[in-house]
XYZ file of C-alpha atoms in Angstrom:
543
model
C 0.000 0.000 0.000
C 1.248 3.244 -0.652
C 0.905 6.202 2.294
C 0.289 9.507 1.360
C 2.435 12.092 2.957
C 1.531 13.561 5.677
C 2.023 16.901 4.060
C 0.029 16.215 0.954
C -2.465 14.013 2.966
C -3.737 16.005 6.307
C -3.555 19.206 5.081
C -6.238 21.677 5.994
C -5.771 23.708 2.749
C -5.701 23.278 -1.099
C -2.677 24.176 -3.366
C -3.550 26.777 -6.148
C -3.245 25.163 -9.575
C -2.651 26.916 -13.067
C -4.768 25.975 -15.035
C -7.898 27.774 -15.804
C -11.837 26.817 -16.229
C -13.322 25.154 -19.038
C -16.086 26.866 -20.093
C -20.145 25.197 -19.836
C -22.591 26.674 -22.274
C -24.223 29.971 -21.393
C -20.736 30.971 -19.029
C -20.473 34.335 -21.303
C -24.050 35.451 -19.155
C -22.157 33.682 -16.131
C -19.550 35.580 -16.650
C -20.989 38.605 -15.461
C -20.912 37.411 -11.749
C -17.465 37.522 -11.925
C -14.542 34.713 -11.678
C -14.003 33.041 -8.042
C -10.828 34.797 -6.658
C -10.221 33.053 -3.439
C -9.780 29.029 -3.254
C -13.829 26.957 -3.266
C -11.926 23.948 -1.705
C -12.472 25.042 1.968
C -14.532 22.278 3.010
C -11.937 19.355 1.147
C -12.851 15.955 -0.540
C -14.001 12.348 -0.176
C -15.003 9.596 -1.567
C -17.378 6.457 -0.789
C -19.711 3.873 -0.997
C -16.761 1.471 -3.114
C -17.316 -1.291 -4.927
C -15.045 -3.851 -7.102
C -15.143 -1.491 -10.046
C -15.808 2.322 -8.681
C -16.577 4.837 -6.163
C -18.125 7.492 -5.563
C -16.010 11.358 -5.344
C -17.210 14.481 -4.163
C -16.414 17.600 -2.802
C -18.421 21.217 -2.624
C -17.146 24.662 -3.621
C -17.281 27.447 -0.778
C -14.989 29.815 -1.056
C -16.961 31.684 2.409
C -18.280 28.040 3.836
C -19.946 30.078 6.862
C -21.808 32.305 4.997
C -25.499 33.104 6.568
C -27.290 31.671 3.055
C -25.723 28.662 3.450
C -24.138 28.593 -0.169
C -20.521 29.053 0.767
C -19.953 32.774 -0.497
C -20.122 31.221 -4.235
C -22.176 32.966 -7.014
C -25.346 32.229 -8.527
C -23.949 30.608 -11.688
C -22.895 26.907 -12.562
C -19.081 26.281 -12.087
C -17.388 23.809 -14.377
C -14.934 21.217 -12.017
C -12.398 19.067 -13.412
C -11.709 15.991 -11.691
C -8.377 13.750 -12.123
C -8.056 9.725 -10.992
C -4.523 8.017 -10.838
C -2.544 5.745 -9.585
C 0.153 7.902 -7.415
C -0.168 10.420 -5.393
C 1.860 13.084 -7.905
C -0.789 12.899 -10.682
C 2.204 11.394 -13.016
C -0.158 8.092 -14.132
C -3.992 10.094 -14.653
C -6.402 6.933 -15.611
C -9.222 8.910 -15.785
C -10.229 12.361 -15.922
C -13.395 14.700 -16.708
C -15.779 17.696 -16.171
C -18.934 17.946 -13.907
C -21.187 21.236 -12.868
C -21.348 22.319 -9.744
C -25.094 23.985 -9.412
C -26.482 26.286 -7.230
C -29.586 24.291 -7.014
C -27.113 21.671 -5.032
C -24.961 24.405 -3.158
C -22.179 23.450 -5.948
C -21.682 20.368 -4.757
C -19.862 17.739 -7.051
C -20.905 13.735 -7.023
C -18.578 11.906 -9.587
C -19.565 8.100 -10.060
C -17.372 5.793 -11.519
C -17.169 2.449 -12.583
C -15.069 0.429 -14.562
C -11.532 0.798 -12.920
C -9.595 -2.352 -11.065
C -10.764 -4.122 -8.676
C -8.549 -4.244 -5.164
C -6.497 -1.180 -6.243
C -5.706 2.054 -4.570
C -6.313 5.544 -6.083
C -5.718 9.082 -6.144
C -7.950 12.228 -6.876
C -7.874 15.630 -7.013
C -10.470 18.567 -8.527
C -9.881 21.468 -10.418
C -12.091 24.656 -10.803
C -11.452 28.421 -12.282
C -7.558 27.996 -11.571
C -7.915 26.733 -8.032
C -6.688 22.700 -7.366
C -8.557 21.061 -4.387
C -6.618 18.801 -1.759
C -5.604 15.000 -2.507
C -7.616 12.318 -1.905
C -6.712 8.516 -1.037
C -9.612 5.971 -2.025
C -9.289 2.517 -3.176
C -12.160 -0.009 -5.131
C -13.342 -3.061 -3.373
C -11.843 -6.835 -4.403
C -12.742 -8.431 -7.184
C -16.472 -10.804 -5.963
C -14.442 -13.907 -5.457
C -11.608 -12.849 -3.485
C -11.741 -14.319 0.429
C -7.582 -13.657 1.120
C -6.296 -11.106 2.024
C -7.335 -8.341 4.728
C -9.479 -5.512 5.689
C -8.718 -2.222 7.863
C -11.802 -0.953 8.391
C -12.801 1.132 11.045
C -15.665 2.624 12.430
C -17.062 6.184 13.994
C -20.400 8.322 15.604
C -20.918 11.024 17.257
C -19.125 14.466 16.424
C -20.561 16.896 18.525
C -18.469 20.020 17.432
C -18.974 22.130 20.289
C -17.914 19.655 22.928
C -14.314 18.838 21.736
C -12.080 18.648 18.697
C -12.064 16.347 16.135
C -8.751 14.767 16.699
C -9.622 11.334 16.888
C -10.624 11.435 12.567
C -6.577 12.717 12.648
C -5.696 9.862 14.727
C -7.814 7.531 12.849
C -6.363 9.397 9.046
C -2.907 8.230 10.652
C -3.894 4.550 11.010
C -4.532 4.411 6.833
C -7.428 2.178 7.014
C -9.175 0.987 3.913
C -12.670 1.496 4.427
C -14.314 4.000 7.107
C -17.613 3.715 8.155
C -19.406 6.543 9.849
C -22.919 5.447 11.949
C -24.541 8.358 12.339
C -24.795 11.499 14.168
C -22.087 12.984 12.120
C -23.403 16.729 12.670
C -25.248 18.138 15.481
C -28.545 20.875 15.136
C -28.122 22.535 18.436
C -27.764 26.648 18.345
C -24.789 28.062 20.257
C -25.189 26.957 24.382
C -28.119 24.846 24.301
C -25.923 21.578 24.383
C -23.142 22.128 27.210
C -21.004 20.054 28.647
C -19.297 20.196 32.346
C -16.969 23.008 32.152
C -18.377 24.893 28.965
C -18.143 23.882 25.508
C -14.814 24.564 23.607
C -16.202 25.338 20.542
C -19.475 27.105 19.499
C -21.469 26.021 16.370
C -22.366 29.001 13.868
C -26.021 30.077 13.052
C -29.258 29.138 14.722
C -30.674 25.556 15.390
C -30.629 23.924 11.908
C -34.285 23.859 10.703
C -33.863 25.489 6.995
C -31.815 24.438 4.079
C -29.679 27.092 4.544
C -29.287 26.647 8.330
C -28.251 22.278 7.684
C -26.114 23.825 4.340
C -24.106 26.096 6.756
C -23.665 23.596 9.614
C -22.176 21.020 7.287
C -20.111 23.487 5.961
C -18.812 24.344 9.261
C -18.178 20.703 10.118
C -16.437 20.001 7.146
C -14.191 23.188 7.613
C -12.381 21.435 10.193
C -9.170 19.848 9.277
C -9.009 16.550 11.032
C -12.205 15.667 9.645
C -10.533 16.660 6.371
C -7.840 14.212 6.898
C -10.068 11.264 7.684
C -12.079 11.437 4.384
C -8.762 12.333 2.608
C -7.886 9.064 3.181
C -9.997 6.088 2.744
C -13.702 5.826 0.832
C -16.719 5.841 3.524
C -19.920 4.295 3.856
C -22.194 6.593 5.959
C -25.763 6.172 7.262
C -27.396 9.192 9.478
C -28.818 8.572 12.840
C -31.061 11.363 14.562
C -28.805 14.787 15.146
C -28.573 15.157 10.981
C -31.877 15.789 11.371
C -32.991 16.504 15.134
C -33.025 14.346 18.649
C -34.509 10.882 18.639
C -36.792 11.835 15.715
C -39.135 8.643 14.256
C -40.329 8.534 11.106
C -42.447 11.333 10.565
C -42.740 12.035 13.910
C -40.462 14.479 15.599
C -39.338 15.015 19.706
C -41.944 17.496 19.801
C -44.914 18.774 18.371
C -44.045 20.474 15.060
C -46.401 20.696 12.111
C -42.902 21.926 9.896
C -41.622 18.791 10.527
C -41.337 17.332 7.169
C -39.835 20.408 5.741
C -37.285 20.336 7.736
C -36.571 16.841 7.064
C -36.682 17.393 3.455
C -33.933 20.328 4.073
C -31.319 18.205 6.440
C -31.985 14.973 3.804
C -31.061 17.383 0.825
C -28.364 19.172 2.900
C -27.295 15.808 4.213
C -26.691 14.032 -0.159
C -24.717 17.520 -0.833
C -22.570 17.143 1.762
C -21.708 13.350 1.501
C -20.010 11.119 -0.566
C -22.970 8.949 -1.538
C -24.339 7.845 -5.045
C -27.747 8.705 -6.967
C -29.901 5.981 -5.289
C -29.519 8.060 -2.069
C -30.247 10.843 -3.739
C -33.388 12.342 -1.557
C -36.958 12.903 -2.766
C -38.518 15.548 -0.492
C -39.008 13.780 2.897
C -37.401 10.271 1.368
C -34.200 9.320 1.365
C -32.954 5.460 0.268
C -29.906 5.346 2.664
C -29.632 1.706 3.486
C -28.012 -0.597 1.161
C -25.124 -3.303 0.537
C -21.373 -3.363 -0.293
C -19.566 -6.165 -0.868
C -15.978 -6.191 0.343
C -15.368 -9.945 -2.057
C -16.274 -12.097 -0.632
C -14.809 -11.824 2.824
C -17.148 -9.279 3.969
C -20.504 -8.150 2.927
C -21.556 -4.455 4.986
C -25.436 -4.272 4.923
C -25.422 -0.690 6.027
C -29.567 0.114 7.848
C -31.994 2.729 8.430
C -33.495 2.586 11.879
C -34.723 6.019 12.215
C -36.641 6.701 8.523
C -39.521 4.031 8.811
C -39.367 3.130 12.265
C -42.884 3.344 14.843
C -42.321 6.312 17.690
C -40.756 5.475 20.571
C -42.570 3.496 23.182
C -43.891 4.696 26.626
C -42.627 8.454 25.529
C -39.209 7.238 25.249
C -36.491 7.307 27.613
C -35.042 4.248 29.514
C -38.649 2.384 31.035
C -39.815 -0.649 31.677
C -42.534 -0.948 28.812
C -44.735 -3.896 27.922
C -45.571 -2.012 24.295
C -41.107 -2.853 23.809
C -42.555 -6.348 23.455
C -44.543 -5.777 21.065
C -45.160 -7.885 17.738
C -46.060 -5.747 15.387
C -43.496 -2.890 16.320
C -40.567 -2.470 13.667
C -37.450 -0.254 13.856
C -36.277 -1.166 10.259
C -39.915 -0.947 8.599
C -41.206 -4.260 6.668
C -39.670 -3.008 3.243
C -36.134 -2.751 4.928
C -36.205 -5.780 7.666
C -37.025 -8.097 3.968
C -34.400 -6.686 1.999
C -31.999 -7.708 5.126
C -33.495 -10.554 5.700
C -33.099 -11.631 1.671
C -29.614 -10.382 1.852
C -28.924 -12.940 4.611
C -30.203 -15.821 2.337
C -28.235 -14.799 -0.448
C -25.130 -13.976 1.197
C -21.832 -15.847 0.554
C -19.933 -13.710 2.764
C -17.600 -14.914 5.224
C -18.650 -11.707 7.474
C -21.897 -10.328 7.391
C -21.461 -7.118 9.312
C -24.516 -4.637 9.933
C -23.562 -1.285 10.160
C -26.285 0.712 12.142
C -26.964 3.292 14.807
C -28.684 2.317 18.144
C -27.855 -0.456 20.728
C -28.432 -3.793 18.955
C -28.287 -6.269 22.072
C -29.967 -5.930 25.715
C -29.202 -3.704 28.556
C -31.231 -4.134 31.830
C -31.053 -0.690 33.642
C -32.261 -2.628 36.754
C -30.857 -5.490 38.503
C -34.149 -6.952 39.889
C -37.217 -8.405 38.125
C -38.337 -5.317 36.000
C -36.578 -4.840 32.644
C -35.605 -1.199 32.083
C -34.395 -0.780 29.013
C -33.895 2.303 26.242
C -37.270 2.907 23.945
C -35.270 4.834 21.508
C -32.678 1.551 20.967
C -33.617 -2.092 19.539
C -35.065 -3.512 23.233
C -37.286 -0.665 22.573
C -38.374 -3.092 19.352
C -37.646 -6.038 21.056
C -39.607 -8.354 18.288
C -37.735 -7.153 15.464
C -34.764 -7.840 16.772
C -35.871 -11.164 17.578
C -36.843 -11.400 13.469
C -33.390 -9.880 12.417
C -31.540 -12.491 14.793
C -33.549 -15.417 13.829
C -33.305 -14.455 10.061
C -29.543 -14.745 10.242
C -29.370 -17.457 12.001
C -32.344 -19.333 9.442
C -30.307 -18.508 6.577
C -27.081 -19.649 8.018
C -24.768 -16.738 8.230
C -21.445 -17.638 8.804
C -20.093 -14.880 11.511
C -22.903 -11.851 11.601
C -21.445 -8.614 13.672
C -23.659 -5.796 14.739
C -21.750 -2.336 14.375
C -23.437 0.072 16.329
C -22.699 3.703 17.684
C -25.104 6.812 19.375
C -24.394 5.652 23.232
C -21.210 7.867 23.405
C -18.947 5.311 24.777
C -17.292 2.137 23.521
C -19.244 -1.116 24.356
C -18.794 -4.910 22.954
C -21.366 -7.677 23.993
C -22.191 -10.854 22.912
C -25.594 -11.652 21.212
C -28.407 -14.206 22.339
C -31.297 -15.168 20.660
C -32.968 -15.982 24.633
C -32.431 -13.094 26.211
C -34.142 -14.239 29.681
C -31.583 -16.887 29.809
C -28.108 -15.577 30.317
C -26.409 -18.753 29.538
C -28.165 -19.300 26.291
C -25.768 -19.734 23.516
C -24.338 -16.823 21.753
C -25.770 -16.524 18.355
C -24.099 -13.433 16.895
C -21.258 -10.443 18.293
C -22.062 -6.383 18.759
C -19.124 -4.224 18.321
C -19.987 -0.420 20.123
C -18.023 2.664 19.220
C -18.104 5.706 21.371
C -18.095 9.022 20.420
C -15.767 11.331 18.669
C -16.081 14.027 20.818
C -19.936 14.295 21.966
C -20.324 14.352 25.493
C -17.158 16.066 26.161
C -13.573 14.017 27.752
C -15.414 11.395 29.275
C -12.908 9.289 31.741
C -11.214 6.103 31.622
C -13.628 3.594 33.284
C -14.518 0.383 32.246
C -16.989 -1.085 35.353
C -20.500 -0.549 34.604
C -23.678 -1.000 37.231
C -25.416 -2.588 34.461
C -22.850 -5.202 33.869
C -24.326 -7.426 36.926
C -28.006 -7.408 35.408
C -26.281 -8.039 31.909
C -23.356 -10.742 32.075
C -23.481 -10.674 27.942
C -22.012 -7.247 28.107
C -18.320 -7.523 27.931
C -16.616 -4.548 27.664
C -17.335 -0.787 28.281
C -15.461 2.012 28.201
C -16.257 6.254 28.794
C -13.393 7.656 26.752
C -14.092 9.365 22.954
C -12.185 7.592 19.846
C -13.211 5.248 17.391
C -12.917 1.528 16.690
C -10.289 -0.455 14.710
C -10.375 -3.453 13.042
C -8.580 -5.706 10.916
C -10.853 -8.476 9.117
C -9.468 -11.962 7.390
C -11.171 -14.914 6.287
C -10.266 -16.499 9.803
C -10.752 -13.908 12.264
C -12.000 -10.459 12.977
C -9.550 -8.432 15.504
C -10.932 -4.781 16.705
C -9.018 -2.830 18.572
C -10.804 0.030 21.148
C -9.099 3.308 20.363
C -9.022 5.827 22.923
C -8.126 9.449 23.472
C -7.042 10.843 27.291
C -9.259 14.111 25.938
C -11.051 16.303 23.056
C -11.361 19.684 24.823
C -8.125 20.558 23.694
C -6.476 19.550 20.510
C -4.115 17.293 19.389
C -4.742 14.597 22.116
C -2.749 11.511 21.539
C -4.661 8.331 20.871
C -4.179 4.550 22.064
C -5.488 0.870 22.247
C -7.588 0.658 25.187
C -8.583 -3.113 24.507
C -8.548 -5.569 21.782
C -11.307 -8.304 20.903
C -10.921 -11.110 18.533
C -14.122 -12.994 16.954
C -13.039 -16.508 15.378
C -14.655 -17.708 11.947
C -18.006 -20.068 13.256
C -17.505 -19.077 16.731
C -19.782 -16.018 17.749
C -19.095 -13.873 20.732
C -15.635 -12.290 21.759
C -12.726 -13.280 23.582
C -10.019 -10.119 24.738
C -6.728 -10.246 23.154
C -5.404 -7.182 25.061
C -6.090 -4.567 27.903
C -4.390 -1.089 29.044
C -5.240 -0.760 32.607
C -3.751 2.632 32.954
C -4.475 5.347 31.000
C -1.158 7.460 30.530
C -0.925 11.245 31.582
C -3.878 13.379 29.789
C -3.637 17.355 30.074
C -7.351 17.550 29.721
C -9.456 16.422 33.074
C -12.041 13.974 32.585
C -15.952 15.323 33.117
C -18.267 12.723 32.586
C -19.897 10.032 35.024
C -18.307 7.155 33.779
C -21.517 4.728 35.208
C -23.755 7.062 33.270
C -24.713 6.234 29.004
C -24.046 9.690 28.259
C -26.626 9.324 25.594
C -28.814 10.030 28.158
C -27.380 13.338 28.749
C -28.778 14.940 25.652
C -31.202 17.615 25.751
């Protein structure tokens, strides 16, 4: 594999090219705006959603990415961007190359599709528009369908609260060059300035109001993806991203929102079209007013096969009003989290998979927590025991079509978890039919602190790890085994925190559940002081 530099890789600007714009038809009207004269490549580049032929490239032009409008300072015309492929880093071997619009309509933002390139190969990209040359970009296409060797670096991320720390952990993670980066959800926040706090103040404020217009989601992805370290970690590997509730607004359901608001559907149709412009996904996400087709299926060979879900789009409203309770409506039958059209097409992609890993990429706690050691069962409505029946169809499914090694990946709780699954959930010694894999936060809920005991733990013996710090999750998948590693950082409300391997789990091939290859029982020396409860989800702490 061939690294970057860390020059050409993490940096938080573009270089200024020579060349100039091609000209679209109708640019001698446009022309009368005036040229852009300071760099559009503020908010960087990505890629995603690879497969054993293509990917998917993007970036978005915003020369003033804070502006009030939400359209990044750039003028009301259609901007011509040139976009480069190769196979190094210095441009010398360009395989492909073309021209897109950028369009107003879309707050000049760029989705390039392609298909037809190598399979198992990494690649380099770079746009080009009105003289100015956007940052590098890493990316890489998926194996070839047949190929089981080899091995995966894929890692996983949530929760990015940008007002409660910085996002140092996407630099750490940039630095570990996985090949595949998947991000569960709650990748922007829609709080205004001081209504989301954490112990000790907030480091960082966000810009504008609450996000409830286009223009307000336009100009709070924009400020998110001003930030260099989250620069870095799409410079460097493709993503596959599915949004959880803060894209839109806390522990929304379907068409129903946290409160009473008849402009509800407006304002999801503004964060879904806000949320395709400012992501690295391809036309079958593309939204249609309060719709968005976000979950779907990539196949890593056939080693892996990522079914990445929905659970807040066609999911029934929380039971009981929400909140952690002990509610006989959790139970259930005819309660869904996925909807029926979604919990089929997963249940048909069991049947028909060949993978050696079928891995679920979603957002809320897959297996049980008891809040309560005695005989009442106190569990989160807005997670899957707030659905408890359709998890029970999604676990039986997999295990009726014979999936080889299914893992849950699952974020929102704000700290790093990893249980085993049961299909009996009364019966803590029932076999273990499947493994969850929790990632904490990157910053939301502020330092945290390095704890891993748990009051739940004694109500829930299937729980196995748990941890308060932010970071992400690392793993490396083969054909035989599935390693993650629990990153950690010390803190987030200062920069540049260092980041290490709090614990390591290993899943063998046809033997679900973990077993711990490593632990750090000592954190080392953090400047930053820790803030949080660590016996307390801090999902939970949300407003």
């Amino acid at each position: 594999m061939t690294a970057l530099s860390r020059r050409t890789l993490l940096a938080a600007g573009a270089a200024v090219g020579a060349a100039g714009a091609v000209a679209l038809p109708g640019a001698a009207a446009a022309a009368r705006v005036g040229p852009l004269r300071t760099d559009p490549f503020t908010l960087g580049v990505a890629s995603g959603d690879p497969d054993h032929d293509g990917f998917v490239l993007w970036t978005r032009l915003a020369p003033q990415p804070l502006a009030d409008d939400g359209l990044g300072g750039m003028p009301d015309r259609v901007v011509s961007v040139e976009w480069h492929v190769a196979t190094d880093e210095r441009f010398r071997h360009v395989i492909r190359h073309g021209l897109t619009p950028a369009r107003p309509q879309s707050a000049h933002s760029v989705h390039v599709e392609l298909n037809g390139l190598l399979p198992g190969r990494e690649y380099f990209y770079r746009f080009r528009a009105e003289g100015f040359l956007s940052p590098v970009g890493r990316t890489r296409t998926a194996p070839p369908p047949w190929a089981l060797n080899g091995a995966l670096a894929m890692a996983f991320v949530s929760c990015a609260q940008y007002e409660h720390g910085y996002f140092t952990a996407y630099r750490r993670l940039a630095e570990e060059h996985p090949d595949l980066i998947l991000h569960l959800g709650d990748y922007q926040y829609e709080y205004a300035k001081d209504s989301y706090t954490i112990p000790g103040g907030n480091p960082r404020d966000h810009e504008g109001p609450e996000t409830v217009t286009l223009a307000n989601y336009r100009q709070r992805h924009a400020q998110y993806k001003s930030d260099a370290d989250l620069q870095a970690g799409h410079a460097v590997a493709p993503w596959l991203v599915v949004f959880d509730d803060h894209e839109i607004e806390n522990n929304w359901a379907d068409e129903t929102p946290e409160q009473p608001d008849p402009g509800f559907p407006t304002r999801r149709a503004a964060a879904f079209q806000a949320y395709y412009e400012n992501m690295p996904l391809r036309r079958t996400s593309l939204p249609h007013g309060i719709d968005m087709r976000l979950y779907r299926r990539l196949h890593w060979g056939r080693l892996a096969t990522f079914h990445m879900l929905d659970t807040r789009q066609y999911r029934d409203d929380q039971a009981c009003g929400d909140g952690y309770k002990n509610c006989p409506a959790a139970l259930d039958p005819t309660r869904s989290i996925t909807g029926a059209e979604q919990e089929k097409w997963l249940l048909d992609g069991f049947r028909r998979s060949h993978a050696r890993w079928d891995i679920l990429g979603q957002q809320v706690f897959f297996g049980q927590r008891d809040a309560d050691a005695g005989p009442a069962k106190v569990v989160s409505m807005d997670s899957w025991d707030g659905y408890a029946a359709s998890r029970d169809r999604i676990t039986r499914g997999w295990l009726e079509a014979g999936v080889r090694n299914p893992v849950v990946l699952t974020g929102d709780v704000h700290a790093h978890w990893a249980d085993d699954l049961k299909l009996d959930w009364a019966d803590p010694t029932s076999r273990t039919v499947g493994t969850e894999l929790v990632c904490s936060s990157i910053t939301s809920g502020g330092n945290g602190a390095d704890s891993t005991t748990h009051p739940w733990f004694a109500a829930n013996p299937h729980l196995r790890f748990y941890n308060n710090q932010r970071g992400y999750v690392l793993t490396r998948v083969t054909a035989g085994r599935l390693d993650a590693d629990f990153k950690v950082l010390p803190y987030v409300t200062t920069p540049d925190a260092p980041a290490y391997t709090r614990a390591s789990f290993a899943i063998e091939d046809r033997v679900p559940g973990l077993h711990q290859t490593y632990d750090r029982p000592v954190a080392p020396s953090a400047a930053g002081t820790a803030s949080a409860d660590a016996t307390v989800d801090q999902e939970t702490r949300r407003p």
